[in-house]
């Protein structure tokens, strides 16, 4: 196979575009797709300070890398979720990249700041792990961004992620979720940062190819809690379709953005107000994160009292400055 640009040996095939590239021209293709996403969807400009949520995986490290190479001001945010070896390893990969590149990295630590891991939140509130984890990440992305003066939060969601979420939402006709699925979610509240997904035009294997070509060391393992997750099943199903008909994922997701989303966007009628406990935007009186952490803390207190175990230090309220003892968030 030959590179479409220079006719040299190709190293990466992009079947959905019926093309292939050498390393150098693949990076050029990747950059162009990311720039098209950022500019076409008006995600941000080179004057914005962008907070990039970095998990240590290929997508978010590739995103951080491409944004910095393209001249954007991008600070990383890593969240320690407290998921055993997986969190430790992903933290190490993130710090290694930041150190090697001299890139600014912020770290929020859930066990340290809130007294327990997302798995313990999940157990104490009878949620599935991924739901407690997703809620915690969304909350902290926004809270850290707003507290630190970032107007935009970028995540590494790629085309495969978005197509799989769309597929799941369609299978269950979750119209309110469909209405909120987009590469850009604008700020609709003074304490709500804009959310953007600059890799929505990039397939998962392309993000992996980018990371490998750029020499980025990333965590390959999936989160242990994602075993058996529906999202992985949907990805497998779409991969099967993609193999038989390259371009399926792209036509599903980009087609939705162009033709499906305008039909459902009006369903997003949520009115936001301030959580009475933490001040973050919410549709309820108390936000879902405060409700979860308060219930989890209460259950922990009851369990400790029953076992007469002395309580740990109370959690702090600022997710990035855990040193000051304070009551659990929102109390
Ligand atoms: P996931 O929810 O694991 O599919 O990850 C989707 C995106 O969320 C990633 O591409 C990252 O941008 C972000 N993300 C996931 N986990 C973390 C984490 N522990 N810290 C910071 N960002 C994360
Ligand atoms: Zn080439
Ligand atoms: Zn709250």
Short mmCIF file of C-alpha atoms and ligand atoms in Angstrom, two decimals:
data_model
loop_
_atom_site.label_atom_id
_atom_site.label_comp_id
_atom_site.label_asym_id
_atom_site.label_seq_id
_atom_site.Cartn_x
_atom_site.Cartn_y
_atom_site.Cartn_z
CA UNK A 1 0.00 0.00 0.00
CA UNK A 2 1.22 3.47 -0.91
CA UNK A 3 0.85 6.77 0.94
CA UNK A 4 -1.82 8.89 -0.76
CA UNK A 5 0.37 11.99 -0.42
CA UNK A 6 3.96 10.95 -1.16
CA UNK A 7 3.51 7.48 -2.76
CA UNK A 8 6.03 6.09 -0.24
CA UNK A 9 5.25 2.97 1.85
CA UNK A 10 2.04 3.48 3.80
CA UNK A 11 1.96 2.57 7.49
CA UNK A 12 -1.65 3.42 8.41
CA UNK A 13 -4.69 2.49 6.37
CA UNK A 14 -7.81 4.63 6.75
CA UNK A 15 -10.38 2.40 5.09
CA UNK A 16 -13.37 4.66 5.73
CA UNK A 17 -11.66 7.28 3.53
CA UNK A 18 -10.35 4.62 1.05
CA UNK A 19 -6.85 5.82 1.72
CA UNK A 20 -3.53 5.15 3.47
CA UNK A 21 -0.62 7.27 4.71
CA UNK A 22 3.02 7.07 5.74
CA UNK A 23 3.75 8.16 9.32
CA UNK A 24 4.44 11.78 8.43
CA UNK A 25 1.35 12.20 6.27
CA UNK A 26 -0.84 10.31 8.73
CA UNK A 27 0.04 12.91 11.39
CA UNK A 28 -0.82 15.62 8.86
CA UNK A 29 -4.20 13.90 8.21
CA UNK A 30 -4.81 13.61 11.98
CA UNK A 31 -3.99 17.28 12.58
CA UNK A 32 -6.32 18.32 9.78
CA UNK A 33 -9.23 16.28 11.14
CA UNK A 34 -8.75 17.78 14.61
CA UNK A 35 -8.49 21.34 13.24
CA UNK A 36 -11.64 20.77 11.18
CA UNK A 37 -13.47 19.63 14.31
CA UNK A 38 -12.26 22.59 16.39
CA UNK A 39 -12.84 25.25 13.75
CA UNK A 40 -15.93 23.74 12.09
CA UNK A 41 -17.73 23.35 15.41
CA UNK A 42 -16.27 26.55 16.90
CA UNK A 43 -14.96 24.65 19.92
CA UNK A 44 -12.31 27.19 20.98
CA UNK A 45 -9.56 29.41 19.62
CA UNK A 46 -5.87 29.88 20.38
CA UNK A 47 -6.89 32.63 22.84
CA UNK A 48 -8.81 30.18 25.05
CA UNK A 49 -7.31 28.25 27.96
CA UNK A 50 -8.46 24.69 27.46
CA UNK A 51 -8.66 22.12 30.26
CA UNK A 52 -8.00 18.67 28.78
CA UNK A 53 -9.31 15.73 30.80
CA UNK A 54 -6.49 13.19 30.61
CA UNK A 55 -7.00 9.59 31.70
CA UNK A 56 -3.61 8.18 30.64
CA UNK A 57 -5.29 6.34 27.75
CA UNK A 58 -4.38 6.79 24.08
CA UNK A 59 -7.26 9.12 23.18
CA UNK A 60 -6.82 11.77 25.84
CA UNK A 61 -3.01 11.72 25.67
CA UNK A 62 -3.20 12.01 21.88
CA UNK A 63 -5.66 14.89 22.29
CA UNK A 64 -3.45 16.74 24.75
CA UNK A 65 -0.45 16.20 22.46
CA UNK A 66 -2.15 17.34 19.25
CA UNK A 67 -3.62 20.45 20.89
CA UNK A 68 -0.23 21.50 22.21
CA UNK A 69 1.47 20.79 18.88
CA UNK A 70 -1.17 22.86 17.07
CA UNK A 71 -0.44 25.83 19.33
CA UNK A 72 -3.42 25.73 21.69
CA UNK A 73 -3.05 26.46 25.41
CA UNK A 74 -3.98 23.12 26.95
CA UNK A 75 -3.64 22.21 30.64
CA UNK A 76 -4.19 18.57 31.64
CA UNK A 77 -6.52 17.42 34.41
CA UNK A 78 -6.11 13.92 35.81
CA UNK A 79 -8.68 12.57 38.27
CA UNK A 80 -7.65 9.81 40.63
CA UNK A 81 -10.79 7.68 40.86
CA UNK A 82 -9.20 5.26 43.35
CA UNK A 83 -9.60 2.18 41.13
CA UNK A 84 -6.62 0.15 42.46
CA UNK A 85 -3.69 -0.61 40.14
CA UNK A 86 -5.57 0.72 37.13
CA UNK A 87 -5.72 4.25 38.57
CA UNK A 88 -2.09 4.12 39.72
CA UNK A 89 -0.85 3.00 36.32
CA UNK A 90 -2.94 5.57 34.43
CA UNK A 91 -1.64 8.30 36.77
CA UNK A 92 1.95 7.23 36.10
CA UNK A 93 1.42 7.40 32.31
CA UNK A 94 -0.17 10.84 32.56
CA UNK A 95 2.58 12.26 34.77
CA UNK A 96 5.28 10.72 32.54
CA UNK A 97 3.83 12.52 29.51
CA UNK A 98 3.46 15.84 31.39
CA UNK A 99 7.02 15.66 32.72
CA UNK A 100 8.54 14.69 29.37
CA UNK A 101 6.72 17.54 27.60
CA UNK A 102 6.90 20.12 30.37
CA UNK A 103 3.10 20.36 30.19
CA UNK A 104 1.00 21.74 33.04
CA UNK A 105 -1.02 19.04 34.82
CA UNK A 106 -3.66 19.46 37.54
CA UNK A 107 -4.63 16.48 39.68
CA UNK A 108 -7.87 15.93 41.57
CA UNK A 109 -7.93 13.03 43.98
CA UNK A 110 -11.34 11.60 44.85
CA UNK A 111 -10.34 9.23 47.70
CA UNK A 112 -8.25 11.97 49.29
CA UNK A 113 -10.83 14.74 48.87
CA UNK A 114 -14.02 12.80 49.50
CA UNK A 115 -12.85 9.99 51.76
CA UNK A 116 -13.66 7.10 49.40
CA UNK A 117 -13.18 5.79 45.86
CA UNK A 118 -15.82 5.90 43.12
CA UNK A 119 -16.34 2.16 43.68
CA UNK A 120 -17.19 2.85 47.33
CA UNK A 121 -19.54 5.66 46.24
CA UNK A 122 -21.21 3.13 43.97
CA UNK A 123 -21.53 0.42 46.62
CA UNK A 124 -22.80 2.83 49.27
CA UNK A 125 -25.45 4.32 46.99
CA UNK A 126 -26.31 1.10 45.11
CA UNK A 127 -25.31 2.50 41.74
CA UNK A 128 -23.29 0.57 39.18
CA UNK A 129 -19.61 1.56 39.31
CA UNK A 130 -19.56 3.18 35.87
CA UNK A 131 -22.48 5.41 36.78
CA UNK A 132 -20.83 6.70 40.01
CA UNK A 133 -17.57 7.09 38.11
CA UNK A 134 -19.12 8.97 35.16
CA UNK A 135 -21.05 11.27 37.50
CA UNK A 136 -17.89 12.02 39.53
CA UNK A 137 -15.80 12.74 36.42
CA UNK A 138 -18.38 15.05 34.86
CA UNK A 139 -18.75 16.90 38.16
CA UNK A 140 -15.02 17.37 38.71
CA UNK A 141 -14.25 18.31 35.09
CA UNK A 142 -16.66 21.19 35.43
CA UNK A 143 -15.86 22.14 38.99
CA UNK A 144 -12.10 22.29 38.44
CA UNK A 145 -12.57 24.17 35.15
CA UNK A 146 -14.82 26.82 36.65
CA UNK A 147 -12.83 27.19 39.88
CA UNK A 148 -9.61 27.60 37.87
CA UNK A 149 -10.98 29.99 35.24
CA UNK A 150 -11.05 27.62 32.24
CA UNK A 151 -13.98 28.20 29.92
CA UNK A 152 -13.62 24.96 27.94
CA UNK A 153 -13.20 21.31 28.96
CA UNK A 154 -12.00 18.91 26.24
CA UNK A 155 -12.32 15.13 26.52
CA UNK A 156 -10.77 12.41 24.37
CA UNK A 157 -14.05 10.85 23.17
CA UNK A 158 -13.45 9.58 19.63
CA UNK A 159 -15.68 8.55 16.73
CA UNK A 160 -16.00 4.96 18.02
CA UNK A 161 -17.03 6.20 21.49
CA UNK A 162 -19.62 8.59 20.10
CA UNK A 163 -21.02 6.09 17.60
CA UNK A 164 -21.36 3.45 20.36
CA UNK A 165 -23.14 5.87 22.71
CA UNK A 166 -25.44 6.93 19.88
CA UNK A 167 -26.15 3.30 19.01
CA UNK A 168 -27.10 2.57 22.64
CA UNK A 169 -29.28 5.68 22.87
CA UNK A 170 -31.05 4.72 19.65
CA UNK A 171 -31.59 1.10 20.72
CA UNK A 172 -33.42 2.39 23.78
CA UNK A 173 -34.81 5.57 22.22
CA UNK A 174 -33.39 7.72 24.98
CA UNK A 175 -34.44 10.95 23.36
CA UNK A 176 -33.29 13.21 26.18
CA UNK A 177 -29.77 11.74 25.90
CA UNK A 178 -29.89 12.00 22.11
CA UNK A 179 -30.70 15.69 22.46
CA UNK A 180 -27.53 16.23 24.51
CA UNK A 181 -25.15 14.17 22.37
CA UNK A 182 -22.95 16.58 20.43
CA UNK A 183 -19.28 17.45 19.83
CA UNK A 184 -19.91 20.77 21.61
CA UNK A 185 -22.15 21.35 24.60
CA UNK A 186 -22.39 25.11 25.13
CA UNK A 187 -22.30 26.75 28.52
CA UNK A 188 -25.87 27.46 29.64
CA UNK A 189 -25.01 28.67 33.16
CA UNK A 190 -22.32 31.01 34.54
CA UNK A 191 -20.72 28.08 36.41
CA UNK A 192 -20.90 25.62 33.53
CA UNK A 193 -17.87 25.24 31.23
CA UNK A 194 -18.30 24.44 27.54
CA UNK A 195 -17.67 20.72 26.83
CA UNK A 196 -15.95 19.75 23.59
CA UNK A 197 -14.81 16.54 21.90
CA UNK A 198 -12.14 17.48 19.35
CA UNK A 199 -11.51 13.81 18.39
CA UNK A 200 -15.05 13.13 17.22
CA UNK A 201 -13.78 12.82 13.63
CA UNK A 202 -10.99 10.38 14.67
CA UNK A 203 -11.51 6.60 14.85
CA UNK A 204 -10.16 4.70 17.85
CA UNK A 205 -7.47 2.88 15.87
CA UNK A 206 -6.35 6.21 14.40
CA UNK A 207 -5.88 7.64 17.90
CA UNK A 208 -3.81 4.55 18.76
CA UNK A 209 -1.76 4.97 15.57
CA UNK A 210 -1.15 8.63 16.39
CA UNK A 211 0.02 7.79 19.94
CA UNK A 212 2.35 5.07 18.66
CA UNK A 213 3.85 7.23 15.90
CA UNK A 214 4.35 10.09 18.35
CA UNK A 215 6.01 7.74 20.87
CA UNK A 216 3.39 8.36 23.56
CA UNK A 217 3.30 5.67 26.24
CA UNK A 218 -0.33 5.11 27.26
CA UNK A 219 -2.26 2.66 29.44
CA UNK A 220 -3.54 -0.13 27.20
CA UNK A 221 -5.78 -1.90 29.74
CA UNK A 222 -9.44 -1.02 29.90
CA UNK A 223 -10.83 -0.01 33.29
CA UNK A 224 -11.51 -3.29 35.19
CA UNK A 225 -15.03 -2.04 35.95
CA UNK A 226 -15.87 -1.78 32.25
CA UNK A 227 -15.80 -5.57 31.78
CA UNK A 228 -19.22 -6.55 30.48
CA UNK A 229 -20.26 -2.90 29.98
CA UNK A 230 -22.92 -2.37 27.32
CA UNK A 231 -20.78 0.30 25.65
CA UNK A 232 -18.13 -2.34 24.83
CA UNK A 233 -20.80 -4.62 23.34
CA UNK A 234 -22.05 -1.78 21.15
CA UNK A 235 -18.48 -1.06 20.04
CA UNK A 236 -18.00 -4.71 19.08
CA UNK A 237 -21.25 -4.73 17.13
CA UNK A 238 -20.24 -1.58 15.25
CA UNK A 239 -16.76 -2.99 14.58
CA UNK A 240 -18.39 -5.99 12.92
CA UNK A 241 -20.44 -3.69 10.70
CA UNK A 242 -17.43 -1.46 10.02
CA UNK A 243 -15.37 -4.42 8.88
CA UNK A 244 -18.00 -5.44 6.34
CA UNK A 245 -18.81 -1.87 5.33
CA UNK A 246 -16.04 0.69 6.10
CA UNK A 247 -17.52 4.07 6.97
CA UNK A 248 -20.52 2.71 8.91
CA UNK A 249 -19.59 4.40 12.20
CA UNK A 250 -18.86 7.68 10.50
CA UNK A 251 -22.10 7.68 8.55
CA UNK A 252 -24.07 6.73 11.69
CA UNK A 253 -22.59 9.48 13.87
CA UNK A 254 -21.98 12.26 11.38
CA UNK A 255 -25.37 11.54 9.81
CA UNK A 256 -26.97 11.90 13.24
CA UNK A 257 -25.25 15.25 13.79
CA UNK A 258 -26.40 16.54 10.44
CA UNK A 259 -29.89 15.10 10.17
CA UNK A 260 -30.97 13.41 13.42
CA UNK A 261 -29.91 15.87 16.07
CA UNK A 262 -31.87 18.85 14.73
CA UNK A 263 -35.01 16.73 15.16
CA UNK A 264 -34.37 15.94 18.82
CA UNK A 265 -32.44 19.02 20.03
CA UNK A 266 -35.65 20.75 21.15
CA UNK A 267 -36.09 18.00 23.77
CA UNK A 268 -33.22 19.46 25.78
CA UNK A 269 -35.25 21.80 27.93
CA UNK A 270 -33.33 21.41 31.20
CA UNK A 271 -33.24 24.60 33.26
CA UNK A 272 -30.16 24.91 35.44
CA UNK A 273 -29.85 26.47 38.88
CA UNK A 274 -27.21 26.43 41.64
CA UNK A 275 -26.85 23.37 43.87
CA UNK A 276 -27.69 24.67 47.35
CA UNK A 277 -24.76 22.71 48.78
CA UNK A 278 -21.85 23.19 46.35
CA UNK A 279 -23.05 25.93 43.97
CA UNK A 280 -22.50 23.85 40.83
CA UNK A 281 -25.21 23.93 38.14
CA UNK A 282 -27.95 21.33 38.50
CA UNK A 283 -31.55 20.72 37.50
CA UNK A 284 -32.46 19.78 41.10
CA UNK A 285 -32.13 21.58 44.41
CA UNK A 286 -29.09 19.48 45.38
CA UNK A 287 -26.87 18.20 42.55
CA UNK A 288 -26.52 14.47 41.86
CA UNK A 289 -22.87 14.46 42.97
CA UNK A 290 -23.64 16.03 46.36
CA UNK A 291 -26.55 13.63 46.82
CA UNK A 292 -24.30 10.67 46.06
CA UNK A 293 -21.37 11.78 48.26
CA UNK A 294 -23.66 12.72 51.15
CA UNK A 295 -25.49 9.39 51.04
CA UNK A 296 -22.21 7.52 50.79
CA UNK A 297 -20.72 9.50 53.72
CA UNK A 298 -23.84 8.86 55.79
CA UNK A 299 -23.71 5.11 55.15
CA UNK A 300 -20.04 5.07 56.00
CA UNK A 301 -20.77 6.90 59.28
CA UNK A 302 -23.48 4.39 60.17
CA UNK A 303 -21.19 1.45 59.35
CA UNK A 304 -18.32 2.93 61.35
CA UNK A 305 -20.55 3.67 64.32
CA UNK A 306 -21.79 0.07 64.21
CA UNK A 307 -18.22 -1.19 64.13
CA UNK A 308 -16.99 1.61 66.49
CA UNK A 309 -14.17 2.54 64.11
CA UNK A 310 -12.86 6.12 64.56
CA UNK A 311 -13.68 8.30 61.49
CA UNK A 312 -10.98 9.31 59.00
CA UNK A 313 -10.17 12.96 58.40
CA UNK A 314 -13.21 14.74 57.03
CA UNK A 315 -13.06 15.41 53.27
CA UNK A 316 -12.11 18.80 51.86
CA UNK A 317 -14.35 20.94 49.69
CA UNK A 318 -11.83 22.16 47.12
CA UNK A 319 -11.02 19.19 44.89
CA UNK A 320 -7.54 20.50 44.16
CA UNK A 321 -6.66 21.66 47.68
CA UNK A 322 -7.46 18.80 50.00
CA UNK A 323 -5.29 20.00 52.88
CA UNK A 324 -7.94 22.04 54.71
CA UNK A 325 -10.17 19.84 56.86
CA UNK A 326 -13.81 20.57 56.05
CA UNK A 327 -17.15 18.79 56.24
CA UNK A 328 -18.14 16.57 53.27
CA UNK A 329 -18.95 18.58 50.14
CA UNK A 330 -22.27 20.25 50.43
CA UNK A 331 -22.86 19.91 54.17
P1 LIG B 1 -14.05 7.14 29.43
O1 LIG B 1 -15.18 7.70 30.22
O2 LIG B 1 -13.10 6.32 30.26
O3 LIG B 1 -14.45 6.52 28.15
O4 LIG B 1 -13.17 8.40 29.02
C1 LIG B 1 -13.65 9.40 28.19
C2 LIG B 1 -12.81 10.64 28.37
O5 LIG B 1 -12.97 11.12 29.69
C3 LIG B 1 -11.32 10.41 28.20
O6 LIG B 1 -10.94 10.50 26.86
C4 LIG B 1 -10.74 11.52 29.03
O7 LIG B 1 -10.77 12.75 28.31
C5 LIG B 1 -11.74 11.63 30.17
N1 LIG B 1 -11.31 10.84 31.35
C6 LIG B 1 -11.60 9.55 31.63
N2 LIG B 1 -11.05 9.17 32.80
C7 LIG B 1 -10.39 10.24 33.30
C8 LIG B 1 -9.61 10.51 34.47
N3 LIG B 1 -9.40 9.58 35.40
N4 LIG B 1 -9.09 11.75 34.62
C9 LIG B 1 -9.29 12.71 33.70
N5 LIG B 1 -10.01 12.52 32.57
C10 LIG B 1 -10.55 11.31 32.36
ZN1 LIG B 2 3.54 10.08 2.78
ZN1 LIG B 3 -23.67 19.99 44.59
#
